[in-house]
mmCIF file of C-alpha atoms in Angstrom:
data_model
loop_
_atom_site.group_PDB
_atom_site.id
_atom_site.type_symbol
_atom_site.label_atom_id
_atom_site.label_comp_id
_atom_site.label_asym_id
_atom_site.label_seq_id
_atom_site.Cartn_x
_atom_site.Cartn_y
_atom_site.Cartn_z
ATOM 1 C CA MET A 1 127.418 246.688 147.579
ATOM 2 C CA THR A 2 130.013 243.933 148.637
ATOM 3 C CA GLY A 3 128.815 240.706 150.921
ATOM 4 C CA PRO A 4 125.315 239.730 152.296
ATOM 5 C CA GLY A 5 123.024 242.315 153.095
ATOM 6 C CA PRO A 6 120.366 242.514 155.009
ATOM 7 C CA HIS A 7 118.668 239.395 153.961
ATOM 8 C CA GLY A 8 121.220 236.918 153.993
ATOM 9 C CA LEU A 9 121.996 237.681 149.796
ATOM 10 C CA THR A 10 124.266 238.198 147.797
ATOM 11 C CA PRO A 11 124.514 240.692 145.271
ATOM 12 C CA GLU A 12 124.545 237.425 142.441
ATOM 13 C CA GLY A 13 120.918 236.285 145.209
ATOM 14 C CA ASN A 14 123.140 233.667 146.372
ATOM 15 C CA GLN A 15 123.263 233.212 150.347
ATOM 16 C CA ALA A 16 126.266 234.092 151.907
ATOM 17 C CA GLY A 17 128.576 230.734 151.024
ATOM 18 C CA GLN A 18 126.429 229.005 149.093
ATOM 19 C CA ALA A 19 126.351 228.033 144.944
ATOM 20 C CA ASP A 20 123.232 228.315 143.086
ATOM 21 C CA GLN A 21 122.661 224.889 143.015
ATOM 22 C CA ASP A 22 121.980 224.566 146.740
ATOM 23 C CA LEU A 23 119.027 227.165 146.757
ATOM 24 C CA GLY A 24 117.881 226.121 143.618
ATOM 25 C CA THR A 25 118.416 228.765 141.937
ATOM 26 C CA ARG A 26 119.312 229.719 138.118
ATOM 27 C CA HIS A 27 120.130 233.076 136.868
ATOM 28 C CA TRP A 28 119.622 233.923 133.809
ATOM 29 C CA THR A 29 120.909 236.838 131.895
ATOM 30 C CA GLY A 30 117.210 238.656 131.739
ATOM 31 C CA ASN A 31 117.567 238.665 127.786
ATOM 32 C CA LEU A 32 115.561 236.830 127.101
ATOM 33 C CA ALA A 33 116.230 236.755 123.113
ATOM 34 C CA ASP A 34 119.033 234.167 124.851
ATOM 35 C CA ASP A 35 115.950 230.993 125.826
ATOM 36 C CA ALA A 36 115.142 229.008 122.666
ATOM 37 C CA THR A 37 111.810 229.192 124.016
ATOM 38 C CA ALA A 38 111.107 232.948 123.935
ATOM 39 C CA SER A 39 108.141 234.210 121.634
ATOM 40 C CA PRO A 40 109.056 237.514 119.400
ATOM 41 C CA ALA A 41 106.887 239.215 120.916
ATOM 42 C CA SER A 42 107.714 238.907 124.902
ATOM 43 C CA ASN A 43 111.584 240.337 124.194
ATOM 44 C CA SER A 44 111.583 243.968 125.182
ATOM 45 C CA PRO A 45 114.537 245.814 124.517
ATOM 46 C CA GLY A 46 113.358 248.470 127.345
ATOM 47 C CA MET A 47 113.803 246.593 130.264
ATOM 48 C CA PRO A 48 115.023 248.854 133.248
ATOM 49 C CA GLN A 49 118.369 249.200 134.550
ATOM 50 C CA GLY A 50 118.774 247.900 137.475
ATOM 51 C CA GLU A 51 116.393 244.434 136.829
ATOM 52 C CA ARG A 52 117.094 241.019 135.825
ATOM 53 C CA VAL A 53 114.996 238.218 135.297
ATOM 54 C CA VAL A 54 115.043 235.622 137.536
ATOM 55 C CA GLU A 55 114.297 231.488 137.390
ATOM 56 C CA VAL A 56 113.246 229.737 140.851
ATOM 57 C CA THR A 57 113.253 226.650 140.182
ATOM 58 C CA HIS A 58 112.926 225.637 143.834
ATOM 59 C CA ILE A 59 110.471 226.072 146.767
ATOM 60 C CA ASP A 60 111.744 225.721 149.984
ATOM 61 C CA LEU A 61 109.570 222.791 151.645
ATOM 62 C CA HIS A 62 109.056 224.193 154.907
ATOM 63 C CA ARG A 63 108.947 227.554 154.014
ATOM 64 C CA ALA A 64 105.874 226.119 151.882
ATOM 65 C CA ALA A 65 104.790 225.061 154.708
ATOM 66 C CA ARG A 66 104.628 227.849 156.681
ATOM 67 C CA ILE A 67 103.469 229.776 154.758
ATOM 68 C CA SER A 68 100.651 228.212 153.330
ATOM 69 C CA GLY A 69 100.178 227.480 157.280
ATOM 70 C CA ALA A 70 98.851 231.079 157.675
ATOM 71 C CA VAL A 71 96.966 231.121 155.016
ATOM 72 C CA SER A 72 95.250 228.538 156.100
ATOM 73 C CA ALA A 73 94.661 229.602 159.081
ATOM 74 C CA ILE A 74 93.637 232.614 157.783
ATOM 75 C CA ILE A 75 90.795 232.024 155.813
ATOM 76 C CA ALA A 76 89.865 229.580 158.341
ATOM 77 C CA LEU A 77 89.937 232.787 160.914
ATOM 78 C CA VAL A 78 87.413 234.591 158.643
ATOM 79 C CA TRP A 79 85.531 231.158 157.395
ATOM 80 C CA VAL A 80 84.441 231.111 161.448
ATOM 81 C CA LEU A 81 83.679 234.626 162.342
ATOM 82 C CA ALA A 82 81.214 233.892 159.205
ATOM 83 C CA ALA A 83 79.422 231.225 160.053
ATOM 84 C CA LEU A 84 78.900 232.683 163.867
ATOM 85 C CA LEU A 85 77.763 235.701 162.046
ATOM 86 C CA ILE A 86 75.614 233.738 160.330
ATOM 87 C CA PHE A 87 74.599 231.688 163.016
ATOM 88 C CA GLY A 88 73.933 234.409 165.146
ATOM 89 C CA LEU A 89 71.630 236.633 162.580
ATOM 90 C CA LEU A 90 69.291 233.112 162.434
ATOM 91 C CA ALA A 91 69.387 232.901 166.577
ATOM 92 C CA GLY A 92 68.445 236.737 166.644
ATOM 93 C CA MET A 93 66.203 235.940 164.107
ATOM 94 C CA GLY A 94 64.530 232.789 165.557
ATOM 95 C CA ALA A 95 64.224 231.182 162.612
ATOM 96 C CA TRP A 96 67.239 228.784 164.700
ATOM 97 C CA GLY A 97 65.193 228.019 167.183
ATOM 98 C CA ASN A 98 61.824 227.534 164.304
ATOM 99 C CA MET A 99 64.629 225.171 162.636
ATOM 100 C CA ASN A 100 65.227 223.565 165.810
ATOM 101 C CA ASP A 101 61.311 222.757 166.854
ATOM 102 C CA ALA A 102 60.547 221.582 162.711
ATOM 103 C CA LEU A 103 64.036 219.186 163.251
ATOM 104 C CA ASN A 104 61.752 218.016 166.758
ATOM 105 C CA ASP A 105 59.255 217.525 165.254
ATOM 106 C CA VAL A 106 60.167 215.388 162.755
ATOM 107 C CA ALA A 107 62.708 213.759 164.022
ATOM 108 C CA ASP A 108 62.000 213.635 168.214
ATOM 109 C CA THR A 109 66.095 215.473 168.403
ATOM 110 C CA SER A 110 67.619 218.958 168.275
ATOM 111 C CA VAL A 111 71.032 220.324 167.666
ATOM 112 C CA PRO A 112 72.211 222.428 170.427
ATOM 113 C CA THR A 113 74.038 225.726 170.394
ATOM 114 C CA SER A 114 77.400 223.625 171.479
ATOM 115 C CA MET A 115 76.983 221.006 169.042
ATOM 116 C CA VAL A 116 76.934 224.168 165.338
ATOM 117 C CA ILE A 117 80.433 226.231 167.526
ATOM 118 C CA ILE A 118 81.976 223.140 167.772
ATOM 119 C CA ALA A 119 81.116 221.472 164.577
ATOM 120 C CA ILE A 120 82.251 225.169 163.053
ATOM 121 C CA ILE A 121 85.581 225.727 164.857
ATOM 122 C CA ALA A 122 86.654 221.820 164.009
ATOM 123 C CA LEU A 123 85.491 221.717 160.325
ATOM 124 C CA ALA A 124 87.760 224.877 160.060
ATOM 125 C CA VAL A 125 90.421 222.903 162.189
ATOM 126 C CA PHE A 126 90.674 220.930 159.438
ATOM 127 C CA GLU A 127 90.012 223.522 156.316
ATOM 128 C CA ALA A 128 92.798 224.673 158.671
ATOM 129 C CA ILE A 129 94.590 221.374 158.628
ATOM 130 C CA ILE A 130 94.770 220.129 154.427
ATOM 131 C CA GLY A 131 95.286 223.357 152.774
ATOM 132 C CA THR A 132 97.949 223.326 154.856
ATOM 133 C CA LEU A 133 99.249 220.251 154.097
ATOM 134 C CA LEU A 134 97.209 220.781 149.882
ATOM 135 C CA GLY A 135 100.185 223.915 149.996
ATOM 136 C CA VAL A 136 103.260 221.087 150.656
ATOM 137 C CA VAL A 137 101.791 219.023 147.730
ATOM 138 C CA ALA A 138 102.319 221.286 145.375
ATOM 139 C CA ALA A 139 104.973 222.629 146.224
ATOM 140 C CA ALA A 140 106.618 219.581 145.804
ATOM 141 C CA ILE A 141 104.982 219.232 142.075
ATOM 142 C CA TYR A 142 105.709 222.468 140.521
ATOM 143 C CA ASN A 143 109.243 221.500 142.283
ATOM 144 C CA GLY A 144 109.410 218.304 140.045
ATOM 145 C CA LEU A 145 107.840 219.913 136.764
ATOM 146 C CA ALA A 146 110.289 223.280 137.605
ATOM 147 C CA ARG A 147 113.208 220.381 137.373
ATOM 148 C CA MET A 148 112.555 219.343 134.203
ATOM 149 C CA GLY A 149 113.606 220.547 131.284
ATOM 150 C CA ALA A 150 111.152 221.211 129.029
ATOM 151 C CA VAL A 151 108.922 222.379 131.402
ATOM 152 C CA GLY A 152 111.934 224.507 134.475
ATOM 153 C CA GLY A 153 110.338 227.390 136.181
ATOM 154 C CA VAL A 154 108.459 230.495 136.828
ATOM 155 C CA ARG A 155 110.636 233.805 135.256
ATOM 156 C CA VAL A 156 111.043 236.733 138.367
ATOM 157 C CA VAL A 157 112.156 240.143 137.684
ATOM 158 C CA VAL A 158 113.808 241.680 140.651
ATOM 159 C CA ARG A 159 114.714 244.634 140.971
ATOM 160 C CA ASP A 160 117.703 245.775 142.953
#
């Protein structure tokens, strides 16, 4: 294959017109014997043709934010649906009314249904925001550790 493919990468793994340093990746020969930190057990002579090992040394923070935001939003949606299902089951069995009656006897107050639904949604939004931020922080920490010579990055086997 000559030139960049449909994904915008050349056969060498570089983006068209960019050097390795721009991507934050280092090409590796795929020969574990070339690596001083490789253990003898990890030197597999039967690596299939067309596969190579690359080391991920940089994660784009914007892309990490998008991915962690999407994952956090899905988790928040599942959490909201589960919480509403549990609340609906409690209300359907009459348990929610009994809890409100007990709360009214003790503290002379009750918790309206609308407040419960608003609290469920607010907690889900908070979780999605915190999850997104933690994903970006984790990517930034990974970038810092991967730049260190002693730690390096994650090695991934890529099939051409």
